[in-house]
CSV table of C-alpha atoms in Angstrom, one decimal:
chain,number,residue,atom,x,y,z
A,168,MET,CA,50.4,80.5,56.6
A,169,ARG,CA,52.9,79.9,59.4
A,170,ARG,CA,56.6,81.1,57.6
A,171,GLY,CA,58.4,78.4,56.1
A,172,SER,CA,55.7,76.2,55.3
A,173,GLY,CA,52.6,75.5,52.4
A,174,PRO,CA,54.2,77.9,48.6
A,175,PRO,CA,57.0,79.9,48.6
A,176,ARG,CA,56.7,83.3,48.6
A,177,GLY,CA,55.1,85.4,46.1
A,178,ARG,CA,54.5,82.4,44.7
A,179,GLN,CA,49.9,81.4,44.8
A,180,GLY,CA,49.1,77.4,46.2
A,181,PRO,CA,46.3,76.5,44.6
A,182,GLY,CA,43.1,78.2,45.1
A,183,ARG,CA,45.6,80.9,47.9
A,184,PRO,CA,46.5,83.8,47.0
A,185,PRO,CA,50.4,85.0,47.3
A,186,GLU,CA,51.8,84.9,50.5
A,187,PRO,CA,53.0,88.4,51.7
A,188,ASP,CA,56.9,88.6,50.9
A,189,LEU,CA,57.3,89.7,54.6
A,190,PRO,CA,61.5,90.6,54.4
A,191,ARG,CA,60.2,93.5,51.5
A,192,THR,CA,57.4,94.9,53.2
A,193,ALA,CA,59.5,95.1,56.9
A,194,ALA,CA,61.9,97.4,54.5
A,195,LEU,CA,59.4,99.3,52.7
A,196,GLU,CA,57.8,99.8,56.3
A,197,LEU,CA,61.0,101.0,57.4
A,198,LEU,CA,62.0,103.2,54.5
A,199,ALA,CA,58.3,105.0,55.1
A,200,ALA,CA,59.3,104.9,59.0
A,201,VAL,CA,62.1,107.4,58.2
A,202,ARG,CA,60.4,109.4,55.5
A,203,THR,CA,57.4,110.6,56.8
A,204,ARG,CA,58.1,110.8,60.7
A,205,ASP,CA,61.6,110.8,60.6
A,206,SER,CA,62.4,108.1,62.3
A,207,TYR,CA,66.2,106.6,63.2
A,208,ALA,CA,67.0,103.0,60.9
A,209,ASN,CA,68.1,101.7,63.9
A,210,LEU,CA,65.4,102.4,66.2
A,211,ALA,CA,62.7,101.7,64.2
A,212,LEU,CA,63.5,98.7,62.8
A,213,PRO,CA,63.5,96.5,65.8
A,214,ALA,CA,59.0,97.0,66.0
A,215,ILE,CA,58.6,96.3,62.7
A,216,LEU,CA,60.5,93.2,62.9
A,217,ARG,CA,58.4,92.2,65.6
A,218,ARG,CA,55.6,93.1,64.1
A,219,HIS,CA,55.9,90.9,61.1
A,220,ARG,CA,57.7,88.0,63.8
A,221,LEU,CA,60.6,88.5,61.6
A,222,ARG,CA,63.6,86.2,62.7
A,223,ASP,CA,67.4,84.1,61.2
A,224,ARG,CA,67.6,85.1,57.5
A,225,ASP,CA,64.0,86.6,56.6
A,226,ALA,CA,64.8,89.4,59.6
A,227,ALA,CA,68.7,89.6,57.8
A,228,LEU,CA,67.8,89.9,54.6
A,229,ALA,CA,64.1,92.9,55.8
A,230,THR,CA,67.7,94.6,57.3
A,231,GLU,CA,69.4,94.2,54.5
A,232,LEU,CA,67.3,95.8,52.5
A,233,GLY,CA,66.1,98.5,54.5
A,234,TYR,CA,70.1,99.7,55.9
A,235,GLY,CA,71.3,99.7,51.7
A,236,THR,CA,68.1,101.2,50.3
A,237,LEU,CA,68.7,104.0,52.4
A,238,ARG,CA,71.8,103.5,52.0
A,239,ALA,CA,72.5,104.3,48.6
A,240,ARG,CA,69.9,106.5,47.8
A,241,GLY,CA,72.0,108.8,46.3
A,242,LEU,CA,73.0,106.6,43.4
A,243,LEU,CA,69.3,104.7,43.7
A,244,ASP,CA,68.0,108.6,43.3
A,245,ALA,CA,70.5,109.4,40.3
A,246,VAL,CA,69.5,105.8,38.4
A,247,LEU,CA,65.7,106.8,39.1
A,248,GLU,CA,65.6,110.5,37.7
A,249,ALA,CA,68.1,109.0,34.6
A,250,CYS,CA,64.6,106.1,34.0
A,251,ILE,CA,62.2,108.6,34.5
A,252,ASP,CA,60.5,111.0,32.8
A,253,ARG,CA,59.8,113.5,35.2
A,254,PRO,CA,61.2,114.6,38.4
A,255,LEU,CA,61.4,112.4,41.5
A,256,ALA,CA,59.1,115.0,43.5
A,257,LYS,CA,56.9,114.5,41.0
A,258,VAL,CA,57.1,111.2,42.0
A,259,GLU,CA,54.1,109.8,44.6
A,260,PRO,CA,56.8,109.1,48.0
A,261,PRO,CA,54.7,105.4,48.7
A,262,LEU,CA,56.2,104.7,44.3
A,263,LEU,CA,58.8,105.7,45.6
A,264,ASP,CA,60.3,104.5,48.3
A,265,ALA,CA,59.4,101.1,46.2
A,266,LEU,CA,61.5,101.1,43.0
A,267,ARG,CA,64.5,102.8,45.9
A,268,LEU,CA,64.1,99.5,47.3
A,269,GLY,CA,63.7,97.0,44.1
A,270,ALA,CA,66.8,99.7,42.2
A,271,TYR,CA,69.2,98.6,45.5
A,272,GLN,CA,67.8,95.4,44.6
A,273,LEU,CA,68.7,95.1,40.9
A,274,LEU,CA,72.1,96.6,41.9
A,275,ARG,CA,73.7,95.7,44.2
A,276,THR,CA,72.2,92.3,45.7
A,277,ARG,CA,72.6,89.7,44.0
A,278,VAL,CA,69.1,88.8,44.2
A,279,PRO,CA,68.2,87.8,40.8
A,280,ALA,CA,67.0,90.5,37.9
A,281,HIS,CA,63.0,88.7,37.5
A,282,ALA,CA,62.8,88.4,41.8
A,283,ALA,CA,64.0,91.3,42.4
A,284,VAL,CA,61.5,93.1,40.0
A,285,ASP,CA,58.9,91.1,40.0
A,286,THR,CA,59.0,90.8,43.8
A,287,THR,CA,58.4,94.8,44.5
A,288,VAL,CA,55.6,94.9,41.4
A,289,ASN,CA,53.8,92.5,43.9
A,290,LEU,CA,54.6,95.1,46.7
A,291,VAL,CA,52.5,98.1,45.1
A,292,ARG,CA,49.9,95.9,43.0
A,293,GLY,CA,49.0,94.7,46.8
A,294,GLU,CA,49.1,98.1,48.0
A,295,ALA,CA,48.6,100.7,45.1
A,296,GLY,CA,47.0,99.0,42.1
A,297,SER,CA,47.9,97.3,38.8
A,298,ARG,CA,48.2,101.2,37.3
A,299,SER,CA,51.0,102.1,40.1
A,300,ALA,CA,52.8,98.5,39.8
A,301,GLY,CA,53.2,98.5,35.8
A,302,PHE,CA,55.0,102.1,36.3
A,303,VAL,CA,57.4,100.4,38.9
A,304,ASN,CA,57.8,97.4,36.6
A,305,ALA,CA,58.4,99.9,33.5
A,306,VAL,CA,61.2,102.3,35.1
A,307,LEU,CA,63.4,99.1,37.4
A,308,ARG,CA,63.3,96.9,34.1
A,309,LYS,CA,65.1,100.4,32.4
A,310,VAL,CA,67.3,100.5,36.0
A,311,GLY,CA,67.2,96.6,35.5
A,312,GLU,CA,69.2,96.8,31.9
A,313,ARG,CA,72.5,98.2,34.0
A,314,ASP,CA,74.4,97.6,36.4
A,315,GLU,CA,76.4,99.6,38.7
A,316,ALA,CA,79.4,100.5,37.3
A,317,ALA,CA,77.9,100.9,34.1
A,318,TRP,CA,75.2,103.7,35.8
A,319,VAL,CA,78.4,105.1,37.9
A,320,GLU,CA,79.7,105.1,33.9
A,321,ARG,CA,77.2,106.7,32.6
A,322,LEU,CA,76.5,109.6,35.1
A,323,ALA,CA,79.2,110.0,38.1
A,324,PRO,CA,81.5,113.6,37.3
A,325,PRO,CA,84.5,112.4,35.1
A,326,VAL,CA,87.1,110.8,37.7
A,327,ALA,CA,90.2,112.0,35.4
A,328,ASP,CA,88.1,115.5,35.9
A,329,ASP,CA,86.8,115.3,39.6
A,330,PRO,CA,87.7,112.7,41.3
A,331,LEU,CA,85.9,113.8,44.7
A,332,GLY,CA,83.1,114.3,42.5
A,333,HIS,CA,83.3,110.6,41.2
A,334,ALA,CA,84.6,109.0,44.2
A,335,ALA,CA,81.1,110.6,46.7
A,336,PHE,CA,78.2,109.7,43.4
A,337,ALA,CA,79.6,106.1,43.2
A,338,HIS,CA,80.1,105.1,47.1
A,339,SER,CA,76.6,106.7,47.3
A,340,HIS,CA,78.4,110.0,49.8
A,341,PRO,CA,76.4,113.8,49.4
A,342,ARG,CA,79.4,115.5,47.7
A,343,TRP,CA,80.5,118.2,50.9
A,344,ILE,CA,80.6,114.9,54.1
A,345,ALA,CA,83.1,113.3,50.7
A,346,GLN,CA,84.4,116.6,50.9
A,347,ALA,CA,85.1,116.3,54.8
A,348,PHE,CA,86.5,112.9,54.9
A,349,ALA,CA,89.1,114.4,51.9
A,350,ASP,CA,89.5,117.4,54.0
A,351,ALA,CA,90.6,115.0,57.2
A,352,LEU,CA,92.7,112.7,55.6
A,353,GLY,CA,95.2,115.2,54.2
A,354,ALA,CA,97.1,114.4,51.4
A,355,ARG,CA,96.2,110.7,51.2
A,356,ALA,CA,92.9,112.0,49.6
A,357,LEU,CA,93.9,111.9,45.9
A,358,GLY,CA,97.1,112.0,45.7
A,359,GLU,CA,99.2,109.3,45.7
A,360,GLY,CA,96.9,105.9,47.4
A,361,ALA,CA,93.6,107.8,47.1
A,362,GLU,CA,92.2,106.8,50.1
A,363,LEU,CA,89.3,109.0,49.4
A,364,ASP,CA,88.3,106.4,47.8
A,365,ALA,CA,88.3,103.1,50.3
A,366,ALA,CA,87.1,105.4,52.7
A,367,LEU,CA,83.9,106.0,51.6
A,368,ALA,CA,83.8,102.8,50.1
A,369,ALA,CA,84.1,101.1,53.7
A,370,ASP,CA,82.1,103.9,54.5
A,371,ASP,CA,79.5,102.2,52.5
A,372,SER,CA,79.9,99.1,53.4
A,373,ARG,CA,77.7,96.7,55.5
A,374,PRO,CA,79.5,96.9,59.2
A,375,VAL,CA,80.4,94.4,61.1
A,376,VAL,CA,78.2,94.5,64.4
A,377,HIS,CA,80.5,95.3,68.2
A,378,LEU,CA,80.1,93.8,71.3
A,379,LEU,CA,81.8,95.2,74.6
A,380,ALA,CA,81.9,92.8,77.0
A,381,ARG,CA,81.7,93.7,79.5
A,382,PRO,CA,84.4,94.3,82.1
A,383,GLY,CA,83.8,91.6,85.2
A,384,ASP,CA,81.3,89.7,84.2
A,385,ILE,CA,83.2,87.9,81.2
A,386,THR,CA,85.6,87.6,78.6
A,387,ALA,CA,86.3,88.9,75.8
A,388,GLU,CA,86.5,85.0,74.7
A,389,GLU,CA,84.2,84.0,76.7
A,390,LEU,CA,81.4,86.0,74.8
A,391,ALA,CA,83.0,84.5,71.4
A,392,LEU,CA,82.3,81.4,72.2
A,393,ALA,CA,79.0,82.5,73.1
A,394,THR,CA,77.7,83.7,70.7
A,395,GLY,CA,79.1,82.4,68.4
A,396,GLY,CA,81.9,85.4,67.2
A,397,THR,CA,85.3,86.4,66.6
A,398,GLU,CA,88.0,88.9,69.5
A,399,GLY,CA,88.3,92.9,67.9
A,400,PRO,CA,91.9,93.2,67.1
A,401,TYR,CA,92.5,95.7,69.3
A,402,SER,CA,90.0,96.6,72.5
A,403,PRO,CA,90.9,93.7,75.0
A,404,TYR,CA,87.0,93.6,75.2
A,405,ALA,CA,85.6,93.8,71.5
A,406,VAL,CA,83.8,90.3,70.0
A,407,HIS,CA,82.7,90.8,66.1
A,408,LEU,CA,79.7,89.9,64.4
A,409,ASP,CA,79.4,89.2,61.2
A,410,PRO,CA,76.7,91.4,59.0
A,411,GLY,CA,72.8,90.2,59.8
A,412,SER,CA,73.7,88.2,62.6
A,413,GLY,CA,70.3,88.4,63.4
A,414,ALA,CA,68.5,90.0,65.9
A,415,ILE,CA,70.9,91.1,68.5
A,416,GLY,CA,68.8,91.8,71.4
A,417,ASP,CA,67.7,88.7,71.3
A,418,LEU,CA,71.6,87.4,72.2
A,419,ASP,CA,71.4,85.4,75.8
A,420,ALA,CA,74.9,87.7,76.6
A,421,VAL,CA,72.9,90.6,75.5
A,422,ALA,CA,70.2,90.2,77.2
A,423,GLN,CA,71.9,89.4,80.5
A,424,HIS,CA,73.4,92.6,80.2
A,425,LEU,CA,76.7,90.6,79.9
A,426,ALA,CA,77.7,91.7,77.2
A,427,VAL,CA,76.7,95.9,75.3
A,428,VAL,CA,76.6,96.8,71.5
A,429,GLN,CA,79.2,99.4,71.6
A,430,ASP,CA,82.2,100.0,67.8
A,431,GLU,CA,85.3,99.0,69.0
A,432,GLY,CA,86.2,102.4,67.9
A,433,SER,CA,84.3,104.1,70.4
A,434,GLN,CA,85.7,100.9,73.1
A,435,LEU,CA,89.3,102.3,72.2
A,436,VAL,CA,88.6,106.0,72.8
A,437,ALA,CA,86.9,105.1,76.3
A,438,LEU,CA,90.0,102.8,77.2
A,439,ALA,CA,92.6,106.0,76.5
A,440,LEU,CA,90.8,108.3,78.6
A,441,THR,CA,91.5,105.4,81.4
A,442,ARG,CA,95.1,104.4,80.2
A,443,ALA,CA,96.3,108.1,80.6
A,444,ARG,CA,99.1,109.5,82.8
A,445,LEU,CA,97.7,111.9,85.4
A,446,THR,CA,99.6,114.3,87.5
A,447,GLY,CA,99.6,112.8,91.1
A,448,GLU,CA,97.5,109.1,92.0
A,449,ASP,CA,94.1,108.6,90.3
A,450,THR,CA,91.3,109.3,93.3
A,451,GLY,CA,88.8,107.2,91.3
A,452,ARG,CA,86.5,109.8,91.0
A,453,TRP,CA,85.3,110.0,86.8
A,454,LEU,CA,83.0,111.7,84.7
A,455,ASP,CA,81.5,111.2,81.4
A,456,LEU,CA,79.8,114.5,80.8
A,457,CYS,CA,77.6,113.5,77.7
A,458,ALA,CA,76.5,109.5,78.4
A,459,GLY,CA,73.3,109.2,76.7
A,460,PRO,CA,72.2,106.7,75.5
A,461,GLY,CA,75.2,105.1,78.0
A,462,GLY,CA,77.5,103.0,76.1
A,463,LYS,CA,81.1,104.6,77.1
A,464,ALA,CA,79.6,104.7,80.7
A,465,VAL,CA,79.1,101.2,80.8
A,466,LEU,CA,82.3,100.2,80.5
A,467,LEU,CA,84.2,103.7,82.6
A,468,GLY,CA,81.9,102.1,85.4
A,469,ALA,CA,82.9,98.6,84.7
A,470,LEU,CA,86.2,99.7,84.7
A,471,ALA,CA,85.9,101.5,87.9
A,472,ALA,CA,83.3,98.5,89.6
A,473,LEU,CA,87.5,96.7,89.6
A,474,ASP,CA,89.0,99.2,91.4
A,475,ASP,CA,86.3,100.9,93.4
A,476,MET,CA,86.6,103.6,91.7
A,477,THR,CA,82.9,105.6,91.1
A,478,VAL,CA,81.1,107.9,87.7
A,479,ASP,CA,79.4,110.1,87.6
A,480,ALA,CA,77.6,111.2,84.0
A,481,VAL,CA,75.7,113.9,82.8
A,482,GLU,CA,73.0,113.8,80.4
A,483,VAL,CA,70.8,117.0,79.6
A,484,GLY,CA,68.4,115.0,78.1
A,485,GLU,CA,65.4,113.2,80.5
A,486,GLN,CA,65.2,110.1,78.3
A,487,ARG,CA,68.8,109.6,76.9
A,488,ALA,CA,69.3,110.2,80.7
A,489,ASP,CA,66.4,107.0,81.7
A,490,LEU,CA,68.2,105.6,79.0
A,491,VAL,CA,71.9,106.1,81.2
A,492,ARG,CA,70.8,104.8,83.9
A,493,ARG,CA,69.2,102.0,82.5
A,494,ALA,CA,72.8,101.0,81.3
A,495,VAL,CA,75.2,101.4,84.0
A,496,ASP,CA,73.0,99.3,86.0
A,497,GLY,CA,74.5,97.7,89.3
A,498,LEU,CA,77.4,99.5,88.1
A,499,PRO,CA,79.3,102.5,90.7
A,500,VAL,CA,77.4,105.4,88.2
A,501,THR,CA,75.5,108.7,89.7
A,502,VAL,CA,73.6,110.1,86.2
A,503,HIS,CA,72.6,113.9,86.5
A,504,THR,CA,70.5,115.2,84.0
A,505,ALA,CA,71.0,118.4,83.6
A,506,ASP,CA,73.0,120.8,80.1
A,507,GLY,CA,76.8,119.8,80.5
A,508,ARG,CA,77.7,123.7,79.7
A,509,ALA,CA,76.5,124.3,83.7
A,510,ALA,CA,75.9,120.4,85.6
A,511,PRO,CA,75.9,120.9,89.2
A,512,LEU,CA,78.9,119.2,90.1
A,513,ALA,CA,81.9,120.7,91.3
A,514,ALA,CA,85.1,122.0,90.0
A,515,ASP,CA,88.5,121.0,89.9
A,516,ALA,CA,87.1,117.6,91.5
A,517,TYR,CA,87.5,114.7,88.4
A,518,ASP,CA,90.7,112.8,87.5
A,519,ARG,CA,89.6,112.0,84.1
A,520,VAL,CA,86.8,113.7,82.0
A,521,LEU,CA,85.4,112.5,78.5
A,522,VAL,CA,83.8,114.4,76.8
A,523,ASP,CA,82.2,112.7,73.9
A,524,ALA,CA,80.5,115.7,72.0
A,525,PRO,CA,77.5,115.3,70.1
A,526,CYS,CA,78.5,115.6,66.7
A,527,THR,CA,77.1,115.4,63.4
A,528,GLY,CA,77.9,111.5,63.9
A,529,LEU,CA,79.7,111.3,60.2
A,530,GLY,CA,82.1,108.8,61.6
A,531,ALA,CA,79.3,106.7,61.7
A,532,LEU,CA,77.2,107.0,58.6
A,533,ARG,CA,77.5,103.3,58.2
A,534,ARG,CA,76.0,102.3,60.9
A,535,ARG,CA,72.9,104.8,60.8
A,536,PRO,CA,72.4,104.8,56.8
A,537,GLU,CA,69.5,107.6,56.8
A,538,ALA,CA,72.6,110.2,58.7
A,539,ARG,CA,73.9,111.2,54.9
A,540,TRP,CA,71.0,112.2,53.7
A,541,ARG,CA,69.7,114.4,56.5
A,542,ARG,CA,72.9,116.2,57.9
A,543,ARG,CA,74.1,119.5,56.5
A,544,PRO,CA,76.8,121.5,56.2
A,545,GLU,CA,75.1,124.3,58.2
A,546,ASP,CA,74.6,122.2,61.5
A,547,VAL,CA,78.3,122.2,62.0
A,548,ALA,CA,79.3,125.9,63.0
A,549,GLY,CA,76.3,125.1,65.4
A,550,LEU,CA,77.9,121.8,67.5
A,551,ALA,CA,81.6,123.5,67.2
A,552,LYS,CA,80.1,125.8,69.2
A,553,LEU,CA,78.8,123.3,71.8
A,554,GLN,CA,81.4,121.3,71.4
A,555,ARG,CA,83.9,124.3,72.3
A,556,GLU,CA,81.0,124.5,75.6
A,557,LEU,CA,81.5,121.1,76.0
A,558,LEU,CA,85.3,120.7,76.6
A,559,ALA,CA,85.9,124.5,78.0
A,560,ALA,CA,83.1,123.0,81.2
A,561,ALA,CA,85.1,119.5,80.6
A,562,LEU,CA,88.3,121.6,82.0
A,563,ARG,CA,86.6,123.1,84.5
A,564,HIS,CA,85.5,119.8,86.5
A,565,VAL,CA,89.0,117.9,86.4
A,566,ARG,CA,91.8,119.4,89.3
A,567,PRO,CA,95.0,119.9,87.9
A,568,GLY,CA,97.3,116.8,86.7
A,569,GLY,CA,94.0,115.6,85.0
A,570,VAL,CA,93.2,114.1,82.0
A,571,VAL,CA,90.2,115.2,79.6
A,572,ALA,CA,89.2,112.9,76.2
A,573,TYR,CA,87.6,115.0,73.3
A,574,VAL,CA,86.2,112.9,71.8
A,575,THR,CA,84.2,112.8,68.3
A,576,CYS,CA,82.7,110.6,66.2
A,577,SER,CA,83.3,112.8,62.9
A,578,PRO,CA,86.2,113.6,61.1
A,579,HIS,CA,85.7,117.2,59.9
A,580,LEU,CA,87.9,119.3,60.6
A,581,ALA,CA,85.7,121.8,62.5
A,582,GLU,CA,84.5,119.9,65.0
A,583,THR,CA,88.1,117.5,65.6
A,584,HIS,CA,91.1,119.9,65.0
A,585,GLY,CA,89.2,123.2,65.0
A,586,VAL,CA,87.3,122.8,68.6
A,587,PHE,CA,90.8,120.8,69.8
A,588,THR,CA,92.9,123.5,69.5
A,589,ARG,CA,91.4,125.9,70.7
A,590,ALA,CA,91.2,124.1,73.8
A,591,ALA,CA,94.2,122.9,73.8
A,592,ARG,CA,96.2,126.9,74.9
A,593,GLY,CA,95.5,126.3,78.6
A,594,ALA,CA,96.4,122.2,79.1
A,595,GLU,CA,99.0,120.0,78.2
A,596,VAL,CA,98.4,118.6,75.2
A,597,LEU,CA,98.9,114.5,74.9
A,598,ASP,CA,99.7,112.0,72.5
A,599,ALA,CA,96.9,110.1,72.4
A,600,ARG,CA,98.7,106.7,70.2
A,601,VAL,CA,100.5,105.9,73.6
A,602,TYR,CA,97.5,105.1,74.6
A,603,LEU,CA,96.4,103.1,72.1
A,604,PRO,CA,98.5,100.0,72.6
A,605,GLY,CA,98.9,97.6,68.7
A,606,VAL,CA,96.6,100.4,67.6
A,607,PRO,CA,98.3,100.8,63.7
A,608,ASP,CA,98.7,103.7,61.7
A,609,LEU,CA,98.0,106.2,63.8
A,610,GLY,CA,99.0,109.6,61.7
A,611,ASP,CA,101.7,112.0,63.7
A,612,GLY,CA,99.5,112.6,66.2
A,613,PRO,CA,99.1,114.2,68.6
A,614,THR,CA,95.2,113.0,67.9
A,615,VAL,CA,93.9,110.6,67.1
A,616,GLN,CA,91.3,109.6,64.1
A,617,LEU,CA,90.0,106.7,62.7
A,618,TRP,CA,88.5,105.3,60.4
A,619,PRO,CA,86.5,102.5,58.7
A,620,HIS,CA,89.0,101.7,56.0
A,621,ARG,CA,92.0,101.5,58.2
A,622,HIS,CA,91.2,99.8,61.7
A,623,GLY,CA,87.5,98.2,61.1
A,624,THR,CA,85.3,100.9,63.2
A,625,ASP,CA,83.6,103.8,63.4
A,626,ALA,CA,85.7,107.5,61.8
A,627,MET,CA,86.3,107.8,65.2
A,628,PHE,CA,88.6,111.4,67.0
A,629,LEU,CA,90.4,111.2,70.0
A,630,GLY,CA,92.7,114.3,71.5
A,631,LEU,CA,94.0,113.9,75.3
A,632,LEU,CA,94.5,117.2,77.2
A,633,ARG,CA,95.8,117.0,80.7
A,634,ARG,CA,95.0,120.1,83.0
A,635,THR,CA,98.6,122.3,84.2
């Protein structure tokens, strides 16, 4: 049966079995892929959508249900634990996936309660039989007895006693990540203005899709007109699309390599490097020391092409290096497969060096919904060591008077100020705010921390060093 014909999904026409609920089936497949194969949701979902031939509204629904369920897992599991008489570890994993999907619809979507329960029960009945379907039905009816606010009031730590724990629970973040956000926000986190709640709420919301209009190929105005989006407020190359805009890869501008998906914050930190004042002339040799998967290399390469400059891009993994090569095809970018800490490149040779260091990714949790439940506090120390070594290598490659941009997609202080302050002892620190004109609320400087709730970007950190 073709989509859009015959009886509505989930209802039986005369003499016909119920038609599969393809968006919810796709969402469940995504949950299973993340659980069983440690898949990244953003990489697994496109293939799932193609397999089920989902487009437009159906693809948007599958994305919202899958991503939303992954994002809210901590809250959903707490509610489910309150509704089940045995530990969640004793529930069969596929049933737990279905319970999470149903609970998400009940608590965080406008899907009618009866539809959220019935569609989930039908999926389980088709895969696991009537007994399992009855169990799921009973649990979800208990979940639906309260709305999200009532469950938070019942299960979260009292806000008066534990404001951080309450905010972490309400916005479905592990406590240690909420603490990292609070530490980075400082006095504004839980004091007057209570910014932590706003930061976690923004991090827990459906993100706007950001595109980069490739400089020299298409303007942001042209890209916005072509895609139905709006120009970004800060980057001259940014275009925003509403969540649920469908398969971004199907957009003509993206398919023709005129645009790529790139957060506006990522654009801003790369642009800051190109704007930073050097001592001496810019000879046109730039370096991206941690280039995979290639988004910032595209922006740097496109800008370099406008002025007959060149970019070297380094990526340690062969597969990711190939992604960079494909992304920068046609641009003056040479890709090297090497460890950035010991890349076979000249010392004292580059005018501008970007260190977009591997990190916990805590600043992009809204776009990587499974990441908040995979990362552990113990990950930070090893990454910080790697970040320090990469930044030291960048300072060797940059010439005296050249500039290094240290960037992480994380607000964790150990990955940001902890790394940057140590490296800054042997270089001149530049005020990064100067190179982000028009961007408000950048703090006291000289480094910059962007935030979803303040700027609508990922939580990107930027520090600029000029080698003396």
